[in-house]
Coordinates of C-alpha atoms in Angstrom, one line a residue:
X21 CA 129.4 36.4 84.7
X22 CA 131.6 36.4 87.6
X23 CA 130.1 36.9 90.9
X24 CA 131.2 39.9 93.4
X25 CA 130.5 39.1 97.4
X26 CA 127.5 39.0 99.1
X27 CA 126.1 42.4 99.3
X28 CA 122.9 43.6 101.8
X29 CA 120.3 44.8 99.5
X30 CA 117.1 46.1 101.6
X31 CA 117.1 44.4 104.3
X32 CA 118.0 41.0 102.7
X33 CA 121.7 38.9 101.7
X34 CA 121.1 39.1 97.5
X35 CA 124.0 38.0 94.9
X36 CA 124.4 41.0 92.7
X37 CA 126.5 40.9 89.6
X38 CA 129.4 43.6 88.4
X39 CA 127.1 45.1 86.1
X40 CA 125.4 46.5 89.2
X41 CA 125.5 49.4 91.0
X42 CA 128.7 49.6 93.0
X43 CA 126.8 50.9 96.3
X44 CA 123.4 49.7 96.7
X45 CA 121.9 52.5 99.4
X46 CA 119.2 51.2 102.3
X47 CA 119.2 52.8 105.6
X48 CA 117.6 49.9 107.4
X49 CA 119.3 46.5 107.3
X50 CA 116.6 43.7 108.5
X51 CA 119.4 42.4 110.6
X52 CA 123.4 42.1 111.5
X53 CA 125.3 39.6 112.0
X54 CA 127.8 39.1 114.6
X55 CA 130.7 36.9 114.9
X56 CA 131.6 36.4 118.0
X57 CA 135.3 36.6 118.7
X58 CA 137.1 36.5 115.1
X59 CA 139.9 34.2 114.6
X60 CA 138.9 32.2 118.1
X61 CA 135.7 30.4 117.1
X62 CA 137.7 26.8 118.0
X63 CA 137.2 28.4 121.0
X64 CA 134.0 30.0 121.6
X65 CA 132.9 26.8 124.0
X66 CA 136.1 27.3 126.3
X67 CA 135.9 31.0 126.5
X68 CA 132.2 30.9 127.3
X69 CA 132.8 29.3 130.7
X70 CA 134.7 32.1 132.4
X71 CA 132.7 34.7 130.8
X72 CA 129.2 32.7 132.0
X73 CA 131.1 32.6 135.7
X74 CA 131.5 36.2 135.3
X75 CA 127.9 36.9 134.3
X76 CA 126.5 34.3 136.9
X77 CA 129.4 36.2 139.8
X78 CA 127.8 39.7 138.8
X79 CA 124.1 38.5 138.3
X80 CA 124.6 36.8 142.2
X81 CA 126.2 39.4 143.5
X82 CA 124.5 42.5 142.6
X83 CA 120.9 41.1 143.6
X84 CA 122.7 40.3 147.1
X85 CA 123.4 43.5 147.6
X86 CA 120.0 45.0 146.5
X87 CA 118.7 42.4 149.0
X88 CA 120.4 43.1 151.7
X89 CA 120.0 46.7 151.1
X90 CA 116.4 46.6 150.7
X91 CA 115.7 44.7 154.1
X92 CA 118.3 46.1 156.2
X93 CA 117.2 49.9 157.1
X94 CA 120.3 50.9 159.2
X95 CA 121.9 50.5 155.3
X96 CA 119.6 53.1 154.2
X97 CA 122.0 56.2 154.2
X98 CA 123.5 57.9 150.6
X99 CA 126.3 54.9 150.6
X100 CA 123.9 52.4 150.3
X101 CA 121.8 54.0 148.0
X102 CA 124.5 54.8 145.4
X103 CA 125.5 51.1 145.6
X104 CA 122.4 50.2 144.7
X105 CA 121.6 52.2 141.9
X106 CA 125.6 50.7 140.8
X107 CA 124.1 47.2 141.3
X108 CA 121.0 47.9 139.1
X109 CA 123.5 49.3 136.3
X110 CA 125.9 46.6 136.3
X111 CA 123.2 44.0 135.6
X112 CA 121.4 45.9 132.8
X113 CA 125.1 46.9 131.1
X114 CA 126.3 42.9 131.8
X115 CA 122.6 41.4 130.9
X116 CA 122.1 43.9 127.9
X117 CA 125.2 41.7 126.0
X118 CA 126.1 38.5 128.1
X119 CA 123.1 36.5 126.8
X120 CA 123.4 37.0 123.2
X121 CA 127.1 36.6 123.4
X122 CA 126.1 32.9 124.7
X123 CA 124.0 32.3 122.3
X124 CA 126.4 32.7 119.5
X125 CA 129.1 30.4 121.2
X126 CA 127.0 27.4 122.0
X127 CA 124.3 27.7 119.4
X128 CA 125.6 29.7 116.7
X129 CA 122.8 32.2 117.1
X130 CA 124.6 34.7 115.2
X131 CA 122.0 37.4 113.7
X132 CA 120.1 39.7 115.7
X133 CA 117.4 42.2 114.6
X134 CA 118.5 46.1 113.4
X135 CA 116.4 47.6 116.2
X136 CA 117.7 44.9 118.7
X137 CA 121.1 45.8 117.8
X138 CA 120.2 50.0 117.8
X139 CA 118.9 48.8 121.7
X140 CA 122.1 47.0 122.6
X141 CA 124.2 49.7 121.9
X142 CA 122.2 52.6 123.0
X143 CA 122.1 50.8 126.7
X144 CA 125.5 49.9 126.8
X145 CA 126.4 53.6 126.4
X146 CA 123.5 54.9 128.3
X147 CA 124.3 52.6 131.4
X148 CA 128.4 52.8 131.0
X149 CA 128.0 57.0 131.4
X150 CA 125.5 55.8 134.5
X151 CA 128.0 53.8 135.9
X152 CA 131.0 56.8 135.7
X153 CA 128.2 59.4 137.3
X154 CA 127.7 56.2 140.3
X155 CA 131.1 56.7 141.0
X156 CA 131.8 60.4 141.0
X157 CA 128.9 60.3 143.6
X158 CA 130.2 57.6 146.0
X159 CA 133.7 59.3 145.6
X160 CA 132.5 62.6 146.7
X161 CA 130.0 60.6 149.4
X162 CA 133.4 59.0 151.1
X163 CA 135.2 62.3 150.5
X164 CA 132.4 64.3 152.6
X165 CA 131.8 60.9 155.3
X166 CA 135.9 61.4 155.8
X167 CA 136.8 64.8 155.3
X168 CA 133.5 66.4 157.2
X169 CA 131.7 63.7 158.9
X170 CA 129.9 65.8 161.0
X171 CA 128.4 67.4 158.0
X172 CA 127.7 64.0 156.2
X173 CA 124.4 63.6 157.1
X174 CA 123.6 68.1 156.9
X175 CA 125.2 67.8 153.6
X176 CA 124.3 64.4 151.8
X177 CA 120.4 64.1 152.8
X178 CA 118.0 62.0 150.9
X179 CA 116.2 64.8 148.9
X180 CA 119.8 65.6 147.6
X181 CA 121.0 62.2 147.0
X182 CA 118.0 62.1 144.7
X183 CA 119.1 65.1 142.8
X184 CA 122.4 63.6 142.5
X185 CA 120.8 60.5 141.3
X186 CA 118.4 61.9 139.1
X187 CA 121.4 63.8 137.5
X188 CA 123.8 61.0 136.6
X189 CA 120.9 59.1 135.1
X190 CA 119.7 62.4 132.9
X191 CA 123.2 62.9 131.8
X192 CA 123.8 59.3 130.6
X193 CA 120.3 58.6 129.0
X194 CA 120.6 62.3 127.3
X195 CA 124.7 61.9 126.4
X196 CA 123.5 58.0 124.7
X197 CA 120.7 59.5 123.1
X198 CA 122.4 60.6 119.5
X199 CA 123.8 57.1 118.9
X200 CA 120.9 54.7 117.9
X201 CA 120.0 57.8 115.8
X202 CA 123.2 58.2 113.9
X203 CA 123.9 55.2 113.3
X204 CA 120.4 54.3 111.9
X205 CA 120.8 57.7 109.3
X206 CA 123.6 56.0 107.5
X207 CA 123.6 54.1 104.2
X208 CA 125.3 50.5 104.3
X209 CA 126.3 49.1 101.4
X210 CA 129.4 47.1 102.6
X211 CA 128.5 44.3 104.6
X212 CA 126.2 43.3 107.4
X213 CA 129.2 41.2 109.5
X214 CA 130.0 42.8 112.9
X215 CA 133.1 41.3 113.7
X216 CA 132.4 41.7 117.5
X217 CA 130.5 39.4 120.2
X218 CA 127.4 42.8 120.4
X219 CA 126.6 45.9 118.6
X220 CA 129.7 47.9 119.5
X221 CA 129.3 51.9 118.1
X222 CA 132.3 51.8 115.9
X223 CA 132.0 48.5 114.7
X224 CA 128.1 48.9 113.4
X225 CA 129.8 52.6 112.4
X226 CA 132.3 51.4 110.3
X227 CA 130.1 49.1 108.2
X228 CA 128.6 52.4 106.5
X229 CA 129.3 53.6 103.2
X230 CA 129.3 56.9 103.7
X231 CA 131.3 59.8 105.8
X232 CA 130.8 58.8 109.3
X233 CA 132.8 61.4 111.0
X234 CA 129.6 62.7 113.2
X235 CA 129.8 59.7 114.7
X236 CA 133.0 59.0 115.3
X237 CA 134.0 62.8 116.6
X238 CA 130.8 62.6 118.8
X239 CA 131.3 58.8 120.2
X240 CA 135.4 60.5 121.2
X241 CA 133.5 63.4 122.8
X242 CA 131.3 61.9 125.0
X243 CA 134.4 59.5 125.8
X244 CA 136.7 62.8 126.4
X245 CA 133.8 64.6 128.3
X246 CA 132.9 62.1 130.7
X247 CA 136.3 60.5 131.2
X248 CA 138.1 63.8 132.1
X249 CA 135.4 65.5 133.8
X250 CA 134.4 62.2 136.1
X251 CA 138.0 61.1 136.1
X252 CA 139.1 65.1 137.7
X253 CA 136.1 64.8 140.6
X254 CA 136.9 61.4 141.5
X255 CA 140.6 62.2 141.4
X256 CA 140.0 65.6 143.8
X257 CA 137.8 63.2 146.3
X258 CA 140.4 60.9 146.7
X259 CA 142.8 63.4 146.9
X260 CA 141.6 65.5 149.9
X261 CA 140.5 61.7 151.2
X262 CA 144.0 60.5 150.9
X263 CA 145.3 63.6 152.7
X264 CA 142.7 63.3 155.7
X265 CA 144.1 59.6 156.1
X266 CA 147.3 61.1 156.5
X267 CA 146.6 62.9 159.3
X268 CA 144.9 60.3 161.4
X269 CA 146.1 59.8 164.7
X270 CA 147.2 55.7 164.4
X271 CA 148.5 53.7 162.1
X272 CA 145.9 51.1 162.3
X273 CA 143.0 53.5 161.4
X274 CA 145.4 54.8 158.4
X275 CA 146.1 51.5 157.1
X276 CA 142.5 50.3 157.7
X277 CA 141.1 53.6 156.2
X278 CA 143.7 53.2 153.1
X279 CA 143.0 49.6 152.3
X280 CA 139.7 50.6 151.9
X281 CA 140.2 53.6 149.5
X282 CA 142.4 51.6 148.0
X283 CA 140.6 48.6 146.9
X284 CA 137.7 51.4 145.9
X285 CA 140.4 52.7 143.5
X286 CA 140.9 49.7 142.1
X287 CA 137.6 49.0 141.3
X288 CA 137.6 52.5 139.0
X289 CA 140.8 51.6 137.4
X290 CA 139.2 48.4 136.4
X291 CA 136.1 50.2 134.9
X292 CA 137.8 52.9 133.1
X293 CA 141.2 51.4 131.7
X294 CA 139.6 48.9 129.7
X295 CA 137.0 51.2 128.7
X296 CA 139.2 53.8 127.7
X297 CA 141.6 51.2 125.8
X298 CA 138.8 49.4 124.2
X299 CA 137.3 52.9 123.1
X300 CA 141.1 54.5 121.4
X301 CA 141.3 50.4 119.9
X302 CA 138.1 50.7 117.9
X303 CA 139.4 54.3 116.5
X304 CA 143.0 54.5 116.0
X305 CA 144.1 50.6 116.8
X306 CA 144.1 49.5 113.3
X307 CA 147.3 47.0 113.5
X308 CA 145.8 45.5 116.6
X309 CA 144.5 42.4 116.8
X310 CA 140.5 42.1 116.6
X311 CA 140.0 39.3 118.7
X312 CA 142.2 41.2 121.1
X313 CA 140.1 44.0 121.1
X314 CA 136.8 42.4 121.8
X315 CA 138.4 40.6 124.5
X316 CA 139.2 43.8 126.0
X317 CA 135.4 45.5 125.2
X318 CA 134.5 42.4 126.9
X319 CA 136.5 42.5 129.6
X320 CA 135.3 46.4 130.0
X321 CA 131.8 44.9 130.0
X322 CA 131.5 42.1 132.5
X323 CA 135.1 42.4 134.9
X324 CA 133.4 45.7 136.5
X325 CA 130.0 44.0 136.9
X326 CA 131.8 41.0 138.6
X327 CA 133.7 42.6 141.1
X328 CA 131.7 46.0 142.0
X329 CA 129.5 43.6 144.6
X330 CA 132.7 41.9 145.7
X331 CA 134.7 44.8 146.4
X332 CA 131.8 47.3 147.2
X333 CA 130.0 44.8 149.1
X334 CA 131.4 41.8 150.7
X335 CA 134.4 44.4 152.1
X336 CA 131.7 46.2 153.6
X337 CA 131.4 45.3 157.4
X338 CA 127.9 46.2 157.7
X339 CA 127.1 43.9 154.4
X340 CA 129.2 41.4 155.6
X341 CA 127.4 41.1 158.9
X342 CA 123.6 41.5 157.1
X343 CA 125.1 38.6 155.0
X344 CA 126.7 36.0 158.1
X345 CA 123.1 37.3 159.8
X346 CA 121.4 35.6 157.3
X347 CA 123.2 32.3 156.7
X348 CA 123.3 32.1 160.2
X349 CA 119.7 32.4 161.0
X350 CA 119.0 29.7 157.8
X351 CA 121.0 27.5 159.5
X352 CA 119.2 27.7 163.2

């Protein structure tokens, strides 16, 4: 009798014949398996050096910053604080998928566990709506330390900068809470292949055999809901900051002022364009590419990590001093 593919049956790969069921139901696969970056295994060796630069960049840099932070008090203001609670999130968002995505390019450690997966992807949407709440708050921290510095300290004291913080991290455990939970309610019947490098919603989503439009309306409302509400404060902020640099006195402070707010801006852009591409890919892009588009969900993942510390942190005068402090005084 001829044989049909390889088919999950209760948590185990079993050969099942044509005379079987067509859908075999079980809610709990023992495990997944993921492929890394399909069509580009040839390469998985090459494209884990830059990625492992990346990861080792953002692993270095963010604990630099909580460092420096941590023994420095003049840095002890809402700034500061905010930039370390980014710090923390970009290493659990890089760390929650870097290492397993290592392991499947240089030891083709390819399955991983159904309640490891369910924890992969509930922290990399927890941590990512973290990350878009960090920087609302440092947006509106630069709009009020421009626009009102007089009031900075009145206005952002430490009893409300934990609110604030307290807040974003609330929203983003709360708004990540309904996916491990969806996705473990469906039936999959397909396949247990994730043709992606971690357990991306849509991906583990798509593998069900049943209608899995709750998930996929509720992943693009969390994406809508956060994106345009973070996106509208941080675009207000750097609006009325942008007009206060306008009306500085020289051109110096203006361009000095600008260069700042401007590498800050670019920072975002990095964080949400990818995100928001990556997002619209795994729904609507079905003539695109896939190894295309987990380049891009891992470019969302790890570029933001990498350069957050860089741009947050070694463009920072008071970091960069802290930081020639302490190499100098190694070196005496």
């Amino acid at each position: 009798m001829q044989e049909t593919p390889f088919c999950l049956r209760v948590g185990h790969l079993l050969p099942y014949s044509m005379s079987d069921s067509n859908t075999t139901h079980f809610t709990n696969p023992s495990t997944f398996i993921l492929l890394g970056i399909p069509g580009l295994e040839e390469a998985h060796v090459w494209l884990s050096i830059p990625f492992c630069t990346m990861y080792a960049i953002a692993v270095f840099g963010n604990f630099t910053i909580l460092f420096i932070v941590k023994t420095e008090l003049s840095l002890h203001v809402p700034m500061y604080y905010f930039l370390c609670m980014l710090a923390v999130t970009d290493l659990v968002l890089s760390t929650s998928t870097l290492p397993k995505m290592l392991s499947i390019f240089w030891f083709n450690s390819r399955e991983i566990d159904f309640s490891a997966c369910l924890t992969q992807l509930y922290l990399i949407h927890c941590f990512s709506g973290m990350e878009s709440g960090i920087f609302v708050a440092m947006a509106v921290d630069r709009y009020v330390a421009i626009c009102h510095p007089l009031r900075h300290s009145t206005i952002l004291t430490n009893p409300m900068v934990a609110k604030i913080g307290l807040a974003v991290v609330l929203r983003g455990v709360m708004l990540a809470l309904p996916y491990p939970f969806l996705v473990r309610q469906w039936s999959y019947c397909k396949t247990n292949i994730i043709p992606h490098t971690h357990c991306e919603h849509m991906a583990v989503v798509k593998l069900a055999c049943t209608d899995t439009r709750v998930s996929s309306y509720y992943g693009l409302f969390v994406l809508l809901c956060v994106l345009c509400v973070d996106v509208f404060f941080i675009a207000v902020s750097y609006t009325q900051i942008l007009r206060a640099i306008f009306s500085l006195p020289t051109k110096d402070a203006r361009l000095k002022t600008f260069g700042t707010c401007f590498s800050h801006l670019c920072v975002i852009l990095a964080f949400y364009l990818p995100g928001l591409f990556s997002s619209l890919m795994s729904r609507f892009g079905q003539n695109v590419a896939v190894h295309f588009h987990v380049l891009i969900a891992n470019v969302y993942l790890l570029v933001s990590p990498m350069i957050n510390p860089i741009i947050y942190g070694v463009r920072t005068k008071q970091i960069q001093d802290r930081l020639l402090h302490l190499f100098t005084h190694k070196g005496t």
